PDB file of C-alpha atoms and ligand atoms in Angstrom:
ATOM      1  CA  UNK A  13     121.518  94.885 111.975  1.00 52.00           C
ATOM      2  CA  UNK A  14     124.988  93.726 111.836  1.00 53.00           C
ATOM      3  CA  UNK A  15     127.153  94.615 115.693  1.00 57.00           C
ATOM      4  CA  UNK A  16     130.467  95.745 115.148  1.00 67.00           C
ATOM      5  CA  UNK A  17     132.500  96.236 118.036  1.00 76.00           C
ATOM      6  CA  UNK A  18     133.353  99.813 118.459  1.00 78.00           C
ATOM      7  CA  UNK A  19     135.884 101.013 120.555  1.00 77.00           C
ATOM      8  CA  UNK A  20     135.405 103.609 123.218  1.00 82.00           C
ATOM      9  CA  UNK A  21     131.595 104.656 122.806  1.00 85.00           C
ATOM     10  CA  UNK A  22     130.506 103.540 126.197  1.00 86.00           C
ATOM     11  CA  UNK A  23     132.731 106.565 126.881  1.00 88.00           C
ATOM     12  CA  UNK A  24     132.126 109.139 124.368  1.00 87.00           C
ATOM     13  CA  UNK A  25     127.685 107.901 124.957  1.00 92.00           C
ATOM     14  CA  UNK A  26     128.870 109.570 128.369  1.00 89.00           C
ATOM     15  CA  UNK A  27     130.380 112.403 127.706  1.00 89.00           C
ATOM     16  CA  UNK A  28     127.702 113.094 125.924  1.00 92.00           C
ATOM     17  CA  UNK A  29     125.515 115.721 126.192  1.00 91.00           C
ATOM     18  CA  UNK A  30     121.742 114.323 124.024  1.00 95.00           C
ATOM     19  CA  UNK A  31     123.236 111.206 126.340  1.00 96.00           C
ATOM     20  CA  UNK A  32     120.725 110.120 129.172  1.00 97.00           C
ATOM     21  CA  UNK A  33     123.260 108.415 131.608  1.00 95.00           C
ATOM     22  CA  UNK A  34     121.032 107.473 134.713  1.00 96.00           C
ATOM     23  CA  UNK A  35     117.603 107.706 133.371  1.00 97.00           C
ATOM     24  CA  UNK A  36     116.135 105.655 136.289  1.00 97.00           C
ATOM     25  CA  UNK A  37     116.704 109.292 138.493  1.00 97.00           C
ATOM     26  CA  UNK A  38     114.185 110.691 135.515  1.00 98.00           C
ATOM     27  CA  UNK A  39     111.862 109.038 135.820  1.00 98.00           C
ATOM     28  CA  UNK A  40     108.196 111.321 136.844  1.00 98.00           C
ATOM     29  CA  UNK A  41     110.826 113.212 136.125  1.00 98.00           C
ATOM     30  CA  UNK A  42     110.771 114.097 132.005  1.00 98.00           C
ATOM     31  CA  UNK A  43     109.864 117.492 132.065  1.00 98.00           C
ATOM     32  CA  UNK A  44     112.151 118.741 133.950  1.00 98.00           C
ATOM     33  CA  UNK A  45     114.973 117.466 131.714  1.00 98.00           C
ATOM     34  CA  UNK A  46     113.096 119.062 128.891  1.00 98.00           C
ATOM     35  CA  UNK A  47     112.189 121.718 130.401  1.00 98.00           C
ATOM     36  CA  UNK A  48     109.044 122.425 129.255  1.00 98.00           C
ATOM     37  CA  UNK A  49     105.757 120.183 129.192  1.00 98.00           C
ATOM     38  CA  UNK A  50     105.482 118.834 126.025  1.00 98.00           C
ATOM     39  CA  UNK A  51     103.633 115.684 124.935  1.00 98.00           C
ATOM     40  CA  UNK A  52     107.656 112.720 125.059  1.00 98.00           C
ATOM     41  CA  UNK A  53     107.310 110.157 122.450  1.00 98.00           C
ATOM     42  CA  UNK A  54     109.829 107.380 122.272  1.00 98.00           C
ATOM     43  CA  UNK A  55     111.231 105.706 119.729  1.00 98.00           C
ATOM     44  CA  UNK A  56     112.748 101.738 121.197  1.00 98.00           C
ATOM     45  CA  UNK A  57     114.990 100.037 119.044  1.00 98.00           C
ATOM     46  CA  UNK A  58     116.307 103.133 117.358  1.00 97.00           C
ATOM     47  CA  UNK A  59     119.336 101.797 116.103  1.00 97.00           C
ATOM     48  CA  UNK A  60     120.589 105.171 113.829  1.00 96.00           C
ATOM     49  CA  UNK A  61     118.915 106.987 113.857  1.00 97.00           C
ATOM     50  CA  UNK A  62     117.226 108.808 111.945  1.00 97.00           C
ATOM     51  CA  UNK A  63     113.887 108.366 113.002  1.00 98.00           C
ATOM     52  CA  UNK A  64     113.646 109.953 115.813  1.00 98.00           C
ATOM     53  CA  UNK A  65     116.411 112.314 114.687  1.00 98.00           C
ATOM     54  CA  UNK A  66     114.376 113.419 111.237  1.00 98.00           C
ATOM     55  CA  UNK A  67     110.838 114.229 113.734  1.00 98.00           C
ATOM     56  CA  UNK A  68     112.679 115.974 116.385  1.00 98.00           C
ATOM     57  CA  UNK A  69     113.411 117.303 113.942  1.00 97.00           C
ATOM     58  CA  UNK A  70     109.884 118.658 111.961  1.00 98.00           C
ATOM     59  CA  UNK A  71     108.481 118.702 115.885  1.00 98.00           C
ATOM     60  CA  UNK A  72     110.070 121.153 117.744  1.00 98.00           C
ATOM     61  CA  UNK A  73     107.555 121.456 120.484  1.00 98.00           C
ATOM     62  CA  UNK A  74     107.529 117.644 121.156  1.00 98.00           C
ATOM     63  CA  UNK A  75     109.852 115.269 123.067  1.00 98.00           C
ATOM     64  CA  UNK A  76     111.204 112.646 122.166  1.00 98.00           C
ATOM     65  CA  UNK A  77     113.512 109.780 123.198  1.00 98.00           C
ATOM     66  CA  UNK A  78     115.689 107.614 121.489  1.00 98.00           C
ATOM     67  CA  UNK A  79     116.003 103.444 123.352  1.00 98.00           C
ATOM     68  CA  UNK A  80     118.730 101.689 121.895  1.00 98.00           C
ATOM     69  CA  UNK A  81     120.022  98.724 123.251  1.00 97.00           C
ATOM     70  CA  UNK A  82     124.181  98.102 121.756  1.00 95.00           C
ATOM     71  CA  UNK A  83     125.977 101.214 122.853  1.00 94.00           C
ATOM     72  CA  UNK A  84     127.778 100.615 119.364  1.00 94.00           C
ATOM     73  CA  UNK A  85     124.845 101.650 117.741  1.00 95.00           C
ATOM     74  CA  UNK A  86     124.175 103.963 119.523  1.00 96.00           C
ATOM     75  CA  UNK A  87     127.713 106.408 119.171  1.00 95.00           C
ATOM     76  CA  UNK A  88     125.692 106.258 115.494  1.00 94.00           C
ATOM     77  CA  UNK A  89     122.655 107.969 116.569  1.00 95.00           C
ATOM     78  CA  UNK A  90     125.049 109.649 118.585  1.00 95.00           C
ATOM     79  CA  UNK A  91     127.801 111.350 115.398  1.00 94.00           C
ATOM     80  CA  UNK A  92     125.243 111.849 113.291  1.00 92.00           C
ATOM     81  CA  UNK A  93     123.260 114.869 115.275  1.00 93.00           C
ATOM     82  CA  UNK A  94     126.761 116.377 116.796  1.00 86.00           C
ATOM     83  CA  UNK A  95     126.555 119.233 114.695  1.00 88.00           C
ATOM     84  CA  UNK A  96     122.863 119.362 115.085  1.00 94.00           C
ATOM     85  CA  UNK A  97     120.057 122.022 117.430  1.00 93.00           C
ATOM     86  CA  UNK A  98     118.109 119.297 118.855  1.00 96.00           C
ATOM     87  CA  UNK A  99     117.237 120.320 122.469  1.00 97.00           C
ATOM     88  CA  UNK A 100     114.306 118.231 121.974  1.00 98.00           C
ATOM     89  CA  UNK A 101     115.651 115.290 121.521  1.00 98.00           C
ATOM     90  CA  UNK A 102     117.696 112.351 124.456  1.00 97.00           C
ATOM     91  CA  UNK A 103     119.227 109.118 123.521  1.00 97.00           C
ATOM     92  CA  UNK A 104     119.386 105.588 126.252  1.00 97.00           C
ATOM     93  CA  UNK A 105     121.040 103.086 126.192  1.00 96.00           C
ATOM     94  CA  UNK A 106     119.077 100.549 128.475  1.00 97.00           C
ATOM     95  CA  UNK A 107     117.751  97.243 127.033  1.00 98.00           C
ATOM     96  CA  UNK A 108     113.092  98.304 127.188  1.00 98.00           C
ATOM     97  CA  UNK A 109     112.952  95.445 129.473  1.00 98.00           C
ATOM     98  CA  UNK A 110     113.071  98.302 131.846  1.00 98.00           C
ATOM     99  CA  UNK A 111     111.250 101.477 130.406  1.00 98.00           C
ATOM    100  CA  UNK A 112     108.990 100.950 133.702  1.00 98.00           C
ATOM    101  CA  UNK A 113     111.969 102.037 136.139  1.00 98.00           C
ATOM    102  CA  UNK A 114     112.210 105.432 133.171  1.00 98.00           C
ATOM    103  CA  UNK A 115     108.983 106.446 132.682  1.00 98.00           C
ATOM    104  CA  UNK A 116     105.985 107.505 135.007  1.00 98.00           C
ATOM    105  CA  UNK A 117     102.584 106.259 134.310  1.00 97.00           C
ATOM    106  CA  UNK A 118     101.356 108.307 132.157  1.00 98.00           C
ATOM    107  CA  UNK A 119     104.346 110.326 131.253  1.00 98.00           C
ATOM    108  CA  UNK A 120     105.081 109.093 127.141  1.00 98.00           C
ATOM    109  CA  UNK A 121     102.527 110.238 124.765  1.00 97.00           C
ATOM    110  CA  UNK A 122     103.596 107.804 121.833  1.00 98.00           C
ATOM    111  CA  UNK A 123     105.904 104.653 121.237  1.00 99.00           C
ATOM    112  CA  UNK A 124     107.360 103.987 117.704  1.00 99.00           C
ATOM    113  CA  UNK A 125     109.007 100.422 117.107  1.00 99.00           C
ATOM    114  CA  UNK A 126     110.277 100.244 113.832  1.00 98.00           C
ATOM    115  CA  UNK A 127     111.534  96.402 112.490  1.00 98.00           C
ATOM    116  CA  UNK A 128     112.394  95.037 115.980  1.00 98.00           C
ATOM    117  CA  UNK A 129     113.865  92.180 116.129  1.00 98.00           C
ATOM    118  CA  UNK A 130     111.070  89.776 114.823  1.00 98.00           C
ATOM    119  CA  UNK A 131     113.446  87.271 117.252  1.00 98.00           C
ATOM    120  CA  UNK A 132     110.851  83.486 115.151  1.00 97.00           C
ATOM    121  CA  UNK A 133     112.416  80.506 118.354  1.00 97.00           C
ATOM    122  CA  UNK A 134     109.245  80.514 120.270  1.00 95.00           C
ATOM    123  CA  UNK A 135     111.497  80.246 123.466  1.00 96.00           C
ATOM    124  CA  UNK A 136     111.280  83.811 122.841  1.00 97.00           C
ATOM    125  CA  UNK A 137     108.739  84.797 121.548  1.00 97.00           C
ATOM    126  CA  UNK A 138     108.384  87.172 125.419  1.00 97.00           C
ATOM    127  CA  UNK A 139     111.881  89.254 123.355  1.00 98.00           C
ATOM    128  CA  UNK A 140     109.766  90.778 121.062  1.00 98.00           C
ATOM    129  CA  UNK A 141     108.902  94.404 121.485  1.00 98.00           C
ATOM    130  CA  UNK A 142     105.250  92.982 120.561  1.00 98.00           C
ATOM    131  CA  UNK A 143     104.337  90.652 122.390  1.00 98.00           C
ATOM    132  CA  UNK A 144     101.516  90.801 125.425  1.00 97.00           C
ATOM    133  CA  UNK A 145     104.193  91.342 128.009  1.00 97.00           C
ATOM    134  CA  UNK A 146     105.647  94.615 126.454  1.00 98.00           C
ATOM    135  CA  UNK A 147     102.079  95.455 125.978  1.00 98.00           C
ATOM    136  CA  UNK A 148     101.510  94.822 129.283  1.00 98.00           C
ATOM    137  CA  UNK A 149     104.683  97.395 129.624  1.00 98.00           C
ATOM    138  CA  UNK A 150     103.531 100.065 127.212  1.00 98.00           C
ATOM    139  CA  UNK A 151     100.871  99.865 129.208  1.00 98.00           C
ATOM    140  CA  UNK A 152     102.158 101.675 132.106  1.00 98.00           C
ATOM    141  CA  UNK A 153     103.916 104.330 131.281  1.00 98.00           C
ATOM    142  CA  UNK A 154     101.374 106.021 128.382  1.00 98.00           C
ATOM    143  CA  UNK A 155      98.849 108.701 128.525  1.00 98.00           C
ATOM    144  CA  UNK A 156      95.857 107.103 128.307  1.00 97.00           C
ATOM    145  CA  UNK A 157      94.904 107.914 124.907  1.00 97.00           C
ATOM    146  CA  UNK A 158      98.468 106.678 124.173  1.00 98.00           C
ATOM    147  CA  UNK A 159      99.121 104.686 120.914  1.00 98.00           C
ATOM    148  CA  UNK A 160     101.227 102.243 119.524  1.00 98.00           C
ATOM    149  CA  UNK A 161     103.062 103.012 116.540  1.00 98.00           C
ATOM    150  CA  UNK A 162     104.585  99.916 114.561  1.00 99.00           C
ATOM    151  CA  UNK A 163     105.626  99.423 111.158  1.00 99.00           C
ATOM    152  CA  UNK A 164     108.204  96.212 109.503  1.00 98.00           C
ATOM    153  CA  UNK A 165     108.074  94.402 106.797  1.00 98.00           C
ATOM    154  CA  UNK A 166     107.956  90.848 108.455  1.00 98.00           C
ATOM    155  CA  UNK A 167     104.437  89.040 107.606  1.00 98.00           C
ATOM    156  CA  UNK A 168     105.013  86.774 110.441  1.00 98.00           C
ATOM    157  CA  UNK A 169     106.187  89.061 113.007  1.00 98.00           C
ATOM    158  CA  UNK A 170     103.191  91.183 111.972  1.00 98.00           C
ATOM    159  CA  UNK A 171     100.310  88.686 111.834  1.00 98.00           C
ATOM    160  CA  UNK A 172     102.145  88.226 115.359  1.00 98.00           C
ATOM    161  CA  UNK A 173     102.140  91.142 116.560  1.00 98.00           C
ATOM    162  CA  UNK A 174      97.750  91.799 115.164  1.00 98.00           C
ATOM    163  CA  UNK A 175      96.861  88.739 117.833  1.00 98.00           C
ATOM    164  CA  UNK A 176      98.121  90.251 120.349  1.00 98.00           C
ATOM    165  CA  UNK A 177      97.432  93.637 120.592  1.00 98.00           C
ATOM    166  CA  UNK A 178      94.316  91.301 121.104  1.00 98.00           C
ATOM    167  CA  UNK A 179      95.976  89.291 123.423  1.00 97.00           C
ATOM    168  CA  UNK A 180      96.718  91.890 125.372  1.00 97.00           C
ATOM    169  CA  UNK A 181      92.768  93.587 125.054  1.00 97.00           C
ATOM    170  CA  UNK A 182      94.265  95.964 122.819  1.00 98.00           C
ATOM    171  CA  UNK A 183      92.270  97.810 120.196  1.00 97.00           C
ATOM    172  CA  UNK A 184      93.398  98.368 116.411  1.00 98.00           C
ATOM    173  CA  UNK A 185      93.089 102.097 115.558  1.00 97.00           C
ATOM    174  CA  UNK A 186      95.006 101.478 111.387  1.00 98.00           C
ATOM    175  CA  UNK A 187      96.716  98.134 109.909  1.00 98.00           C
ATOM    176  CA  UNK A 188      97.673  97.431 106.477  1.00 98.00           C
ATOM    177  CA  UNK A 189      99.992  94.942 105.413  1.00 98.00           C
ATOM    178  CA  UNK A 190     101.220  97.984 102.669  1.00 98.00           C
ATOM    179  CA  UNK A 191     101.808 101.700 103.883  1.00 98.00           C
ATOM    180  CA  UNK A 192     103.652 102.479 100.717  1.00 98.00           C
ATOM    181  CA  UNK A 193     100.203 102.312  98.862  1.00 98.00           C
ATOM    182  CA  UNK A 194      98.146 103.783 101.654  1.00 98.00           C
ATOM    183  CA  UNK A 195      98.280 106.924 100.415  1.00 98.00           C
ATOM    184  CA  UNK A 196      95.935 108.763 103.895  1.00 98.00           C
ATOM    185  CA  UNK A 197      98.399 106.402 106.439  1.00 98.00           C
ATOM    186  CA  UNK A 198     101.658 108.066 104.483  1.00 98.00           C
ATOM    187  CA  UNK A 199     100.887 111.432 104.715  1.00 98.00           C
ATOM    188  CA  UNK A 200     104.493 112.385 107.458  1.00 97.00           C
ATOM    189  CA  UNK A 201     105.221 109.241 106.756  1.00 98.00           C
ATOM    190  CA  UNK A 202     109.108 109.251 108.411  1.00 98.00           C
ATOM    191  CA  UNK A 203     111.894 106.317 106.990  1.00 98.00           C
ATOM    192  CA  UNK A 204     113.200 104.180 108.852  1.00 98.00           C
ATOM    193  CA  UNK A 205     117.503 102.524 107.934  1.00 98.00           C
ATOM    194  CA  UNK A 206     115.667 100.132 107.868  1.00 98.00           C
ATOM    195  CA  UNK A 207     112.398 100.784 106.021  1.00 98.00           C
ATOM    196  CA  UNK A 208     114.069 102.379 102.968  1.00 98.00           C
ATOM    197  CA  UNK A 209     116.260  99.767 102.923  1.00 98.00           C
ATOM    198  CA  UNK A 210     113.248  97.078 102.822  1.00 98.00           C
ATOM    199  CA  UNK A 211     111.253  98.661 100.409  1.00 98.00           C
ATOM    200  CA  UNK A 212     113.228  99.554  98.511  1.00 98.00           C
ATOM    201  CA  UNK A 213     113.888  95.764  97.752  1.00 98.00           C
ATOM    202  CA  UNK A 214     110.690  95.664  97.172  1.00 98.00           C
ATOM    203  CA  UNK A 215     109.092  94.130 100.536  1.00 98.00           C
ATOM    204  CA  UNK A 216     105.827  95.474 101.595  1.00 98.00           C
ATOM    205  CA  UNK A 217     105.955  97.036 104.415  1.00 98.00           C
ATOM    206  CA  UNK A 218     102.959  97.033 107.301  1.00 98.00           C
ATOM    207  CA  UNK A 219     101.926  99.146 110.048  1.00 98.00           C
ATOM    208  CA  UNK A 220      99.701  98.888 112.425  1.00 98.00           C
ATOM    209  CA  UNK A 221      98.445 101.542 115.859  1.00 98.00           C
ATOM    210  CA  UNK A 222      96.822  99.896 118.566  1.00 98.00           C
ATOM    211  CA  UNK A 223      95.656 102.234 121.905  1.00 98.00           C
ATOM    212  CA  UNK A 224      93.998 100.768 124.835  1.00 97.00           C
TER     213      UNK A 224
HETATM  214  N1  SAM B  28     114.262 101.128 114.537  1.00 80.52           N
HETATM  215  C1  SAM B  28     115.425 101.225 113.219  1.00 80.52           C
HETATM  216  C2  SAM B  28     115.757 100.730 111.593  1.00 80.52           C
HETATM  217  O1  SAM B  28     113.878 101.105 111.721  1.00 80.52           O
HETATM  218  O2  SAM B  28     115.966 101.260 111.070  1.00 80.52           O
HETATM  219  C3  SAM B  28     117.132  99.613 113.275  1.00 80.52           C
HETATM  220  C4  SAM B  28     116.325  98.309 113.457  1.00 80.52           C
HETATM  221  S1  SAM B  28     116.960  97.193 114.615  1.00 80.52           S
HETATM  222  C5  SAM B  28     116.834  95.549 112.825  1.00 80.52           C
HETATM  223  C6  SAM B  28     116.399  96.625 115.554  1.00 80.52           C
HETATM  224  C7  SAM B  28     116.561  97.963 116.681  1.00 80.52           C
HETATM  225  O3  SAM B  28     116.420  97.280 118.335  1.00 80.52           O
HETATM  226  C8  SAM B  28     118.409  96.675 116.782  1.00 80.52           C
HETATM  227  O4  SAM B  28     119.146  97.971 116.743  1.00 80.52           O
HETATM  228  C9  SAM B  28     118.703  96.400 118.521  1.00 80.52           C
HETATM  229  O5  SAM B  28     120.070  97.093 118.788  1.00 80.52           O
HETATM  230  C10 SAM B  28     117.339  97.151 118.973  1.00 80.52           C
HETATM  231  N2  SAM B  28     116.646  96.268 120.353  1.00 80.52           N
HETATM  232  C11 SAM B  28     116.021  95.251 119.867  1.00 80.52           C
HETATM  233  N3  SAM B  28     115.907  94.577 121.292  1.00 80.52           N
HETATM  234  C12 SAM B  28     115.871  95.674 121.835  1.00 80.52           C
HETATM  235  C13 SAM B  28     115.595  95.801 123.124  1.00 80.52           C
HETATM  236  N4  SAM B  28     114.619  95.123 124.150  1.00 80.52           N
HETATM  237  N5  SAM B  28     115.783  97.430 123.441  1.00 80.52           N
HETATM  238  C14 SAM B  28     116.020  98.309 123.118  1.00 80.52           C
HETATM  239  N6  SAM B  28     116.945  97.981 121.688  1.00 80.52           N
HETATM  240  C15 SAM B  28     116.108  96.677 121.592  1.00 80.52           C
END
């Protein structure tokens, strides 16, 4: 994702009712924030937010939290939602490394990772959102039957992710190297911004679903 500094984005995020500015205060209290006990699903690295915003509109009985590291990216998602009525959607600007400070054990029902940064250098392996270190964090916040869904067009990141699921002692419930040709797994698929871009270029999209 090309990052351009957007002047005033931090201030605009702080003022938005969609953004949670002190997410650590909501650890264990997300049902109060949403005013209901509906399941909470999160997307980590949501970029401009098309995927999670669409899901929130389609499923009013599920709560969604989008997490994005950069304010210059998050502000785009917030701007797009201004005119929409999505009471079941919140955004957090934070590094997912600190996810366990924000959600209590069992508080999250599902985690979506879409076109996560590949971090190709060996010394950056732990930064990959599908590394076993991240699976440990997901283990600490997901409910017992919670799942992680991951999509990418990056072959080596996908192969790495399949191996990390096994290393973390999780198991795969689904995997495909060509999602868009898999009629069953495509049912209800919501495309992300990157998915639209890369599939239009002819890149096969890979997907896995993992649980414990
Ligand atoms: N998910 C979107 C899509 O599929 O169109 C955006 C994909 S983009 C390649 C990856 C996004 O993840 C970027 O916006 C980046 O800032 C964000 N990101 C990467 N590492 C992150 C982290 N540790 N915590 C939160 N966001 C992160």
